[in-house]
mmCIF file of N, CA and C in Angstrom:
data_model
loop_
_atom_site.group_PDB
_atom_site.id
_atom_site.type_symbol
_atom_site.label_atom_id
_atom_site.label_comp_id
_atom_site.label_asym_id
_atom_site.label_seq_id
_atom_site.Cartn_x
_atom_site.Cartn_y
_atom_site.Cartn_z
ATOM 1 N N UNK A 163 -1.575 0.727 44.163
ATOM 2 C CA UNK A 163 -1.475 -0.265 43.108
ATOM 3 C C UNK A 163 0.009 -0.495 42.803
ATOM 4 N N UNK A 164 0.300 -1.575 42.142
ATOM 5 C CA UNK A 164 1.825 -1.985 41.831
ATOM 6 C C UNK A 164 1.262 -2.790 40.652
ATOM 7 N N UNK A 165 2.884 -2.921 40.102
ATOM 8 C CA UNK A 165 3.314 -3.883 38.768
ATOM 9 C C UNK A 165 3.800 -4.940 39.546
ATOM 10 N N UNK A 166 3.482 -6.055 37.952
ATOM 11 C CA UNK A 166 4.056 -7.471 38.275
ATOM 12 C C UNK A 166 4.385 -7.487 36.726
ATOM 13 N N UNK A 167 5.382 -8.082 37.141
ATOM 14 C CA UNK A 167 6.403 -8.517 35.074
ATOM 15 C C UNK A 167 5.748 -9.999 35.116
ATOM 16 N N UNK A 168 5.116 -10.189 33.749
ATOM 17 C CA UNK A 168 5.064 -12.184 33.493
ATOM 18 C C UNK A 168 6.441 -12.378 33.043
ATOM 19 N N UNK A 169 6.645 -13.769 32.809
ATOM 20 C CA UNK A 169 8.116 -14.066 32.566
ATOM 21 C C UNK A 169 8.179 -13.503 31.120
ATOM 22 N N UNK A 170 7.225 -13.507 30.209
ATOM 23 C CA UNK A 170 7.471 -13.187 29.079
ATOM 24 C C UNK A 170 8.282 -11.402 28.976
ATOM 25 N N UNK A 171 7.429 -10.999 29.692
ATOM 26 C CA UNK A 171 7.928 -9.720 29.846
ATOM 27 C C UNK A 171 9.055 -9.694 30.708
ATOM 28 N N UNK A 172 9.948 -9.981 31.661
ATOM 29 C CA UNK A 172 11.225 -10.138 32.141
ATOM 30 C C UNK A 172 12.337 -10.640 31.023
ATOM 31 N N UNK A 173 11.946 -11.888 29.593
ATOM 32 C CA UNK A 173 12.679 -11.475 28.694
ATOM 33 C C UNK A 173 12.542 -10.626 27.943
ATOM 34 N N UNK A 174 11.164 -10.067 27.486
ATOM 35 C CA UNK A 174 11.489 -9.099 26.755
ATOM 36 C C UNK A 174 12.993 -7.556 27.123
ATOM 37 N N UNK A 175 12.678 -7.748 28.962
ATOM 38 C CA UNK A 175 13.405 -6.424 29.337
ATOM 39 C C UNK A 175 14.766 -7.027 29.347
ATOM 40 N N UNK A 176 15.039 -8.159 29.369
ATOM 41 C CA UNK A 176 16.465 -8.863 29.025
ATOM 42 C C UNK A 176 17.289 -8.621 27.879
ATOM 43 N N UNK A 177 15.969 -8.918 26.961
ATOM 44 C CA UNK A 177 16.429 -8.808 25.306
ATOM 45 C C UNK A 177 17.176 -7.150 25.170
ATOM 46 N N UNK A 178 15.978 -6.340 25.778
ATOM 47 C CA UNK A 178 16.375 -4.722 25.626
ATOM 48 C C UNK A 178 17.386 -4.688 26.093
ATOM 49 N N UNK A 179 17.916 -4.896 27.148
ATOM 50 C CA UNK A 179 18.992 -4.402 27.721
ATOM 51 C C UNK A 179 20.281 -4.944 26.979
ATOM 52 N N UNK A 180 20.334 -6.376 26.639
ATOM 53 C CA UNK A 180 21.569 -6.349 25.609
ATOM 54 C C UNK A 180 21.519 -5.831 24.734
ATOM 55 N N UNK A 181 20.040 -5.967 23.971
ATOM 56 C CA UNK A 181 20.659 -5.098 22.352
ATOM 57 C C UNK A 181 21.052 -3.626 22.805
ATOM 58 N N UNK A 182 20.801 -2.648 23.976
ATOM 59 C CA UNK A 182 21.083 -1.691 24.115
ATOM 60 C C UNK A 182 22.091 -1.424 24.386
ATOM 61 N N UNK A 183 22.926 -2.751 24.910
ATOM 62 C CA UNK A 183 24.397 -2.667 25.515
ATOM 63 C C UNK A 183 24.958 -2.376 24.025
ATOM 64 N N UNK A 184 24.725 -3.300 23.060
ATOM 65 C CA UNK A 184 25.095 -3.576 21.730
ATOM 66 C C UNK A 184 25.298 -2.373 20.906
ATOM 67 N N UNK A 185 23.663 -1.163 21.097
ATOM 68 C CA UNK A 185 23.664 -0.528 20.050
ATOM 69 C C UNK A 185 24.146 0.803 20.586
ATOM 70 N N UNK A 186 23.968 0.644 21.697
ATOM 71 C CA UNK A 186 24.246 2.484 22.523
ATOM 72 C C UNK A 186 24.873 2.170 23.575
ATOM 73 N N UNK A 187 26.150 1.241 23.930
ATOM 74 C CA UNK A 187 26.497 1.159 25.451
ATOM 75 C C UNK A 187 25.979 0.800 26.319
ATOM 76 N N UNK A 188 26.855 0.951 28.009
ATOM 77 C CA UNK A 188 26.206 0.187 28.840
ATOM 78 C C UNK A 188 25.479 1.505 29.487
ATOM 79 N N UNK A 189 25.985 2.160 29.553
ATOM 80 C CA UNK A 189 25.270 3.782 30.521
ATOM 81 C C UNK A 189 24.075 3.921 29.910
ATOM 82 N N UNK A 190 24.056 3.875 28.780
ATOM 83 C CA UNK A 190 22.462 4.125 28.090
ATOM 84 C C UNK A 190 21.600 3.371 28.127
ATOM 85 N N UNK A 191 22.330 1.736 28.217
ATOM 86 C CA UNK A 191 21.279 0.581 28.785
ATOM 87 C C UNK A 191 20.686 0.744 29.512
ATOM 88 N N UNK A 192 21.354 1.406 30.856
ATOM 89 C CA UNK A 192 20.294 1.249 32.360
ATOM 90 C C UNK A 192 20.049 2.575 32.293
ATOM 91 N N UNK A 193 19.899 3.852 31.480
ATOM 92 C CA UNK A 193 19.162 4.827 31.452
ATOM 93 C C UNK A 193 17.725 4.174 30.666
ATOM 94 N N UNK A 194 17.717 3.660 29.666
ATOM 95 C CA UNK A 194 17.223 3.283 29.245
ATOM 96 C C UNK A 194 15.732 2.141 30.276
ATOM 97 N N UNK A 195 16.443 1.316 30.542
ATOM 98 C CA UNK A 195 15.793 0.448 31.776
ATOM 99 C C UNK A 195 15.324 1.293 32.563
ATOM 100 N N UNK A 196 15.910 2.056 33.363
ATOM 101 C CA UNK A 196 15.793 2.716 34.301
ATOM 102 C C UNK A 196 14.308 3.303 34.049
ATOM 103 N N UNK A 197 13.885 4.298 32.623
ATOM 104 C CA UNK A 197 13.118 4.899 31.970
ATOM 105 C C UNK A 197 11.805 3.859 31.470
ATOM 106 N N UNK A 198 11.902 2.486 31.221
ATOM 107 C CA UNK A 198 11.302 1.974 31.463
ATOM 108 C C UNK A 198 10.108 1.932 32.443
ATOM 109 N N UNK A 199 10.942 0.968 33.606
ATOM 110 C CA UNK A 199 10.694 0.899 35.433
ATOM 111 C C UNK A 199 9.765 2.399 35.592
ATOM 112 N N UNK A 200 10.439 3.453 35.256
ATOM 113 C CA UNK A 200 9.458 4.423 36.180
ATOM 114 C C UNK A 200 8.604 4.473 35.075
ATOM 115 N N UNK A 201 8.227 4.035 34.112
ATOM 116 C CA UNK A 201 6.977 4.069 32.782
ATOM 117 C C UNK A 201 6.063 3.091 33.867
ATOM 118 N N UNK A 202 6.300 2.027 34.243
ATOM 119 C CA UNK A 202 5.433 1.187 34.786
ATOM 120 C C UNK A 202 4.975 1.631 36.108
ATOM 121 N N UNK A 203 5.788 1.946 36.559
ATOM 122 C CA UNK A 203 5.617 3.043 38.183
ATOM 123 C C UNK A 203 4.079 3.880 37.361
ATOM 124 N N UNK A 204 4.569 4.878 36.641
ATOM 125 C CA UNK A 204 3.728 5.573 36.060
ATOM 126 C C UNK A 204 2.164 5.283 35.829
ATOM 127 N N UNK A 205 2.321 3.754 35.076
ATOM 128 C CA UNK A 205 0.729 3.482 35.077
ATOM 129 C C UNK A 205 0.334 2.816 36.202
ATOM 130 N N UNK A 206 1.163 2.552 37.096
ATOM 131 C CA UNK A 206 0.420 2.297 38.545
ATOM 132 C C UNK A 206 -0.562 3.211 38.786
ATOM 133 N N UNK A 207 -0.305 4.416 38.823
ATOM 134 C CA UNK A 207 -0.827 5.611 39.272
ATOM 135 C C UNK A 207 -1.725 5.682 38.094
ATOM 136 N N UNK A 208 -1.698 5.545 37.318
ATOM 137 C CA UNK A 208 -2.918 6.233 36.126
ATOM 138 C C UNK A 208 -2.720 4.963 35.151
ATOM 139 N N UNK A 209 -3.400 3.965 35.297
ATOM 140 C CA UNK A 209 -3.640 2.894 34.177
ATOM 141 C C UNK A 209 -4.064 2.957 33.081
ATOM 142 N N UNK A 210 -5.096 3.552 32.756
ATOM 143 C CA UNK A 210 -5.570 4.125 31.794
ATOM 144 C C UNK A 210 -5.095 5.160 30.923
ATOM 145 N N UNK A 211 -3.970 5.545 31.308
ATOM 146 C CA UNK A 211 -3.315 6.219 30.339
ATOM 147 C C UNK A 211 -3.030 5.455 29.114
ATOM 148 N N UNK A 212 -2.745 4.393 28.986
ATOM 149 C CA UNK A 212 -2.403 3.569 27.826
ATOM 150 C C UNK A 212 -4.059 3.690 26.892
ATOM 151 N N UNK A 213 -3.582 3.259 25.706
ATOM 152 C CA UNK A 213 -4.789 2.986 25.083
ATOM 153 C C UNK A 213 -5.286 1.756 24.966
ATOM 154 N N UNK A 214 -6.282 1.371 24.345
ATOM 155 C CA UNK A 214 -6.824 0.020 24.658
ATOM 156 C C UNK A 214 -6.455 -0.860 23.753
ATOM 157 N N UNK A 215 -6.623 -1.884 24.028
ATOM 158 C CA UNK A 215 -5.262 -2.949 23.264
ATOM 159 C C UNK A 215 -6.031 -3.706 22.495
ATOM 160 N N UNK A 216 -7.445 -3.515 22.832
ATOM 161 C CA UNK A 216 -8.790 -4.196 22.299
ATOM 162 C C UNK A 216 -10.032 -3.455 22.302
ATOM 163 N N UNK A 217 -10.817 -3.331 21.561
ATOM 164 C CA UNK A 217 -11.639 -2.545 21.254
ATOM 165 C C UNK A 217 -13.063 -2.758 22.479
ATOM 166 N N UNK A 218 -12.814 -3.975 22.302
ATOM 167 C CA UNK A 218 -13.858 -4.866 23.333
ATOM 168 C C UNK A 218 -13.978 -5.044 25.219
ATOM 169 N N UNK A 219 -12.341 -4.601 25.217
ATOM 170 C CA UNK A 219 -11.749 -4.959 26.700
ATOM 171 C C UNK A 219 -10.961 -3.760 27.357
ATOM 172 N N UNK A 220 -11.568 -3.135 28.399
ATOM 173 C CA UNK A 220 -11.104 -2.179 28.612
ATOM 174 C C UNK A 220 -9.720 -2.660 29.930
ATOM 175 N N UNK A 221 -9.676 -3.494 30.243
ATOM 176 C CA UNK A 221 -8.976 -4.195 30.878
ATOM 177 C C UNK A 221 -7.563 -3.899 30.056
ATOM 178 N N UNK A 222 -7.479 -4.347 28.711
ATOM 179 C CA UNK A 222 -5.823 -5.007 28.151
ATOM 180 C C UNK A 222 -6.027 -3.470 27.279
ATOM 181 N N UNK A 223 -4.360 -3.006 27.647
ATOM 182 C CA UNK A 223 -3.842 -1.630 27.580
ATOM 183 C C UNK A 223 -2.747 -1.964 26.428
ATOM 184 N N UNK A 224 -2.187 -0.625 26.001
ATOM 185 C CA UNK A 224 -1.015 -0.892 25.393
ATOM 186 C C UNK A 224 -0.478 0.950 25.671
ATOM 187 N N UNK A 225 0.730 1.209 25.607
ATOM 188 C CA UNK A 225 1.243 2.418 25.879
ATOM 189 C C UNK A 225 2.714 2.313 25.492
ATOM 190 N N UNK A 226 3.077 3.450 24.542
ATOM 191 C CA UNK A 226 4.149 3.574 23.561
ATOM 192 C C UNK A 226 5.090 4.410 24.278
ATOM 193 N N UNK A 227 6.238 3.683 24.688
ATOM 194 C CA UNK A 227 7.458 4.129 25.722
ATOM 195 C C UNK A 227 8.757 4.378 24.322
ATOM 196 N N UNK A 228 9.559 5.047 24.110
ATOM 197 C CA UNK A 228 10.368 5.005 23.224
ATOM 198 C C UNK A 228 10.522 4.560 21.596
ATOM 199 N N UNK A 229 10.956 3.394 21.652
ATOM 200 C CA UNK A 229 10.797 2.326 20.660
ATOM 201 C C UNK A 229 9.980 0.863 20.985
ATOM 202 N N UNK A 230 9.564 1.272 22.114
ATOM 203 C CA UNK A 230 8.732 -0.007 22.503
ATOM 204 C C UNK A 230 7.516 0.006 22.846
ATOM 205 N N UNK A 231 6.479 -0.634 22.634
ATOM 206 C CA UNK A 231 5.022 -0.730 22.933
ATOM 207 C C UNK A 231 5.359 -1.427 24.165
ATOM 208 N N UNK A 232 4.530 -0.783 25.711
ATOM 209 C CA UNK A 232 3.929 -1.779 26.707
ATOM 210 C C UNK A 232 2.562 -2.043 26.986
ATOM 211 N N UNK A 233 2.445 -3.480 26.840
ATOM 212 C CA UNK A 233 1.443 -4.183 26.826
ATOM 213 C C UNK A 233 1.255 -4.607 28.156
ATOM 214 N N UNK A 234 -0.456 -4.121 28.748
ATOM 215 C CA UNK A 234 -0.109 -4.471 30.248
ATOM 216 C C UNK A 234 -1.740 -4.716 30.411
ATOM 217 N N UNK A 235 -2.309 -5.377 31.645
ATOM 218 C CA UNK A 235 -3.543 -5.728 31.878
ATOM 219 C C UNK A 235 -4.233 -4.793 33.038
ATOM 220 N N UNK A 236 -4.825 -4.533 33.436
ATOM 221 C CA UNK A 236 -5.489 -2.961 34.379
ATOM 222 C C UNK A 236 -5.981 -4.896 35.196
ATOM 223 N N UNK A 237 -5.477 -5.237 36.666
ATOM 224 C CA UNK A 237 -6.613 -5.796 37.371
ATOM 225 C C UNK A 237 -6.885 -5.214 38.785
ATOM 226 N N UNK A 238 -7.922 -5.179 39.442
ATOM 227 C CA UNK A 238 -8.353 -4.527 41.005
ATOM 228 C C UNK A 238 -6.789 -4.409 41.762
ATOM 229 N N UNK A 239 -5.862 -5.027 41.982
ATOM 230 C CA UNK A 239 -4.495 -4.593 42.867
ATOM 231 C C UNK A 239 -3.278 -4.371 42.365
ATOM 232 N N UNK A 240 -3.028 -4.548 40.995
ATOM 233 C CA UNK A 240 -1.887 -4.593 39.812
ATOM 234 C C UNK A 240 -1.877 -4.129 38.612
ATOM 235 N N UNK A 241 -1.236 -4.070 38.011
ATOM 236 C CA UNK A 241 -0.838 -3.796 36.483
ATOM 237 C C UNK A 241 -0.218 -5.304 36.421
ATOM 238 N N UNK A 242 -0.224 -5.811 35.001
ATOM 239 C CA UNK A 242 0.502 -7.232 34.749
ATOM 240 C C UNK A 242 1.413 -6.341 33.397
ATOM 241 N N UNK A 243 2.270 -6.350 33.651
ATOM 242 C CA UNK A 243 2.825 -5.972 32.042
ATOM 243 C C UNK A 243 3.629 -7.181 31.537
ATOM 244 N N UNK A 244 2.168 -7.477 30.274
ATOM 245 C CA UNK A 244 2.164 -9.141 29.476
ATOM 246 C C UNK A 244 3.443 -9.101 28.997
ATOM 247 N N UNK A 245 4.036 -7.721 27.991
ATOM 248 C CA UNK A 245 5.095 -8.070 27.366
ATOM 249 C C UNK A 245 5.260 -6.696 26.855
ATOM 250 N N UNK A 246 6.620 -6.391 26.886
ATOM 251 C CA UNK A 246 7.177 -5.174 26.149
ATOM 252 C C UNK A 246 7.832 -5.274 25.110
ATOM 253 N N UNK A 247 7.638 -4.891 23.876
ATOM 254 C CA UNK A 247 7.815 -5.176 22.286
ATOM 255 C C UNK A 247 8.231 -3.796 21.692
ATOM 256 N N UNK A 248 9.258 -4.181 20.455
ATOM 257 C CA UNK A 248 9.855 -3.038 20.013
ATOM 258 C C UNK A 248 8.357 -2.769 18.929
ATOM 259 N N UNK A 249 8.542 -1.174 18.479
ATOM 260 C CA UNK A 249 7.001 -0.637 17.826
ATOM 261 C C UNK A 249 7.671 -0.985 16.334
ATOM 262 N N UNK A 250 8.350 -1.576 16.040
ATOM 263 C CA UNK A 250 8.970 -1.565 14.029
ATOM 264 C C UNK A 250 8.299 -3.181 14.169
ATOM 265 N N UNK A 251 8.174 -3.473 15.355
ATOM 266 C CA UNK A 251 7.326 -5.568 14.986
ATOM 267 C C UNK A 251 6.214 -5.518 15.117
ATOM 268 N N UNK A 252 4.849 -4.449 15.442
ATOM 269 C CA UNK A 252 4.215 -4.574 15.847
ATOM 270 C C UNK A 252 3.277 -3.453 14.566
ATOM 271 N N UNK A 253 2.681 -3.709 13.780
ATOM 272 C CA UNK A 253 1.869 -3.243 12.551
ATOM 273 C C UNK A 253 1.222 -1.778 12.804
ATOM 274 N N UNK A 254 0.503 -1.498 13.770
ATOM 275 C CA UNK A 254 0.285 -0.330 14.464
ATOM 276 C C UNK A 254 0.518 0.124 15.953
ATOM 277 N N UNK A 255 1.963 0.242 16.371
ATOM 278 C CA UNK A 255 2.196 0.357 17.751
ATOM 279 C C UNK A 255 1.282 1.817 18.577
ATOM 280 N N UNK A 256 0.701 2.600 17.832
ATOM 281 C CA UNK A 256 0.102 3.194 18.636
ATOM 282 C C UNK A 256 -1.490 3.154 18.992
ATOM 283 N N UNK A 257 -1.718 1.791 18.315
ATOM 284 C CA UNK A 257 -3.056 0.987 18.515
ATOM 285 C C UNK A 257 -4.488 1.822 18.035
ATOM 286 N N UNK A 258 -4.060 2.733 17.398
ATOM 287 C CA UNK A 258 -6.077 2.667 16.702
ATOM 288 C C UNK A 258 -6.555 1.905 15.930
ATOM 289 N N UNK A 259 -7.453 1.759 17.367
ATOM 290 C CA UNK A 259 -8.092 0.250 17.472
ATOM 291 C C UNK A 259 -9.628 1.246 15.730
#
């Protein structure tokens, strides 16, 4: 299995990486990224590790990386990760549903 980024999620990892340049440097940016990337590697291998993003749909995931919720879809050859969001915008980032 493999990941695919939607565009939404390619800015979200845009956004991260400057404000990270901003708030912690550039070395910590792409540690940071870096730590990401193998998070998504990660649910290649075990999708279901995330929790469910919907009570109804076992398909749409969500899984709490740092300061950020990833939001990703489980389909037969991929992971889609819809969008990666910081957890202070998101009302309950660790989703009990």
């Amino acid at each position: 299995m493999r990941y695919r980024l939607t565009e939404a999620a390619v800015e979200n990892l845009e956004d991260i990486f400057i404000q990270s340049i901003l708030e912690f440097g550039e070395l910590q940016a792409f540690k940071y990224e870096d730590s990401l990337r193998r998070t998504f590697d990660l649910l290649t291998f075990t999708p279901e590790l995330g929790r469910k993003a919907k009570a109804d749909n076992e398909k749409e995931r969500r899984f709490v990386h740092g300061s950020h919720v990833i939001f990703y879809r489980i389909e037969p050859e991929e992971i889609i990760i819809e969008s990666v969001e910081h957890g202070a915008l998101i009302r309950d980032p660790w989703g009990d549903i």
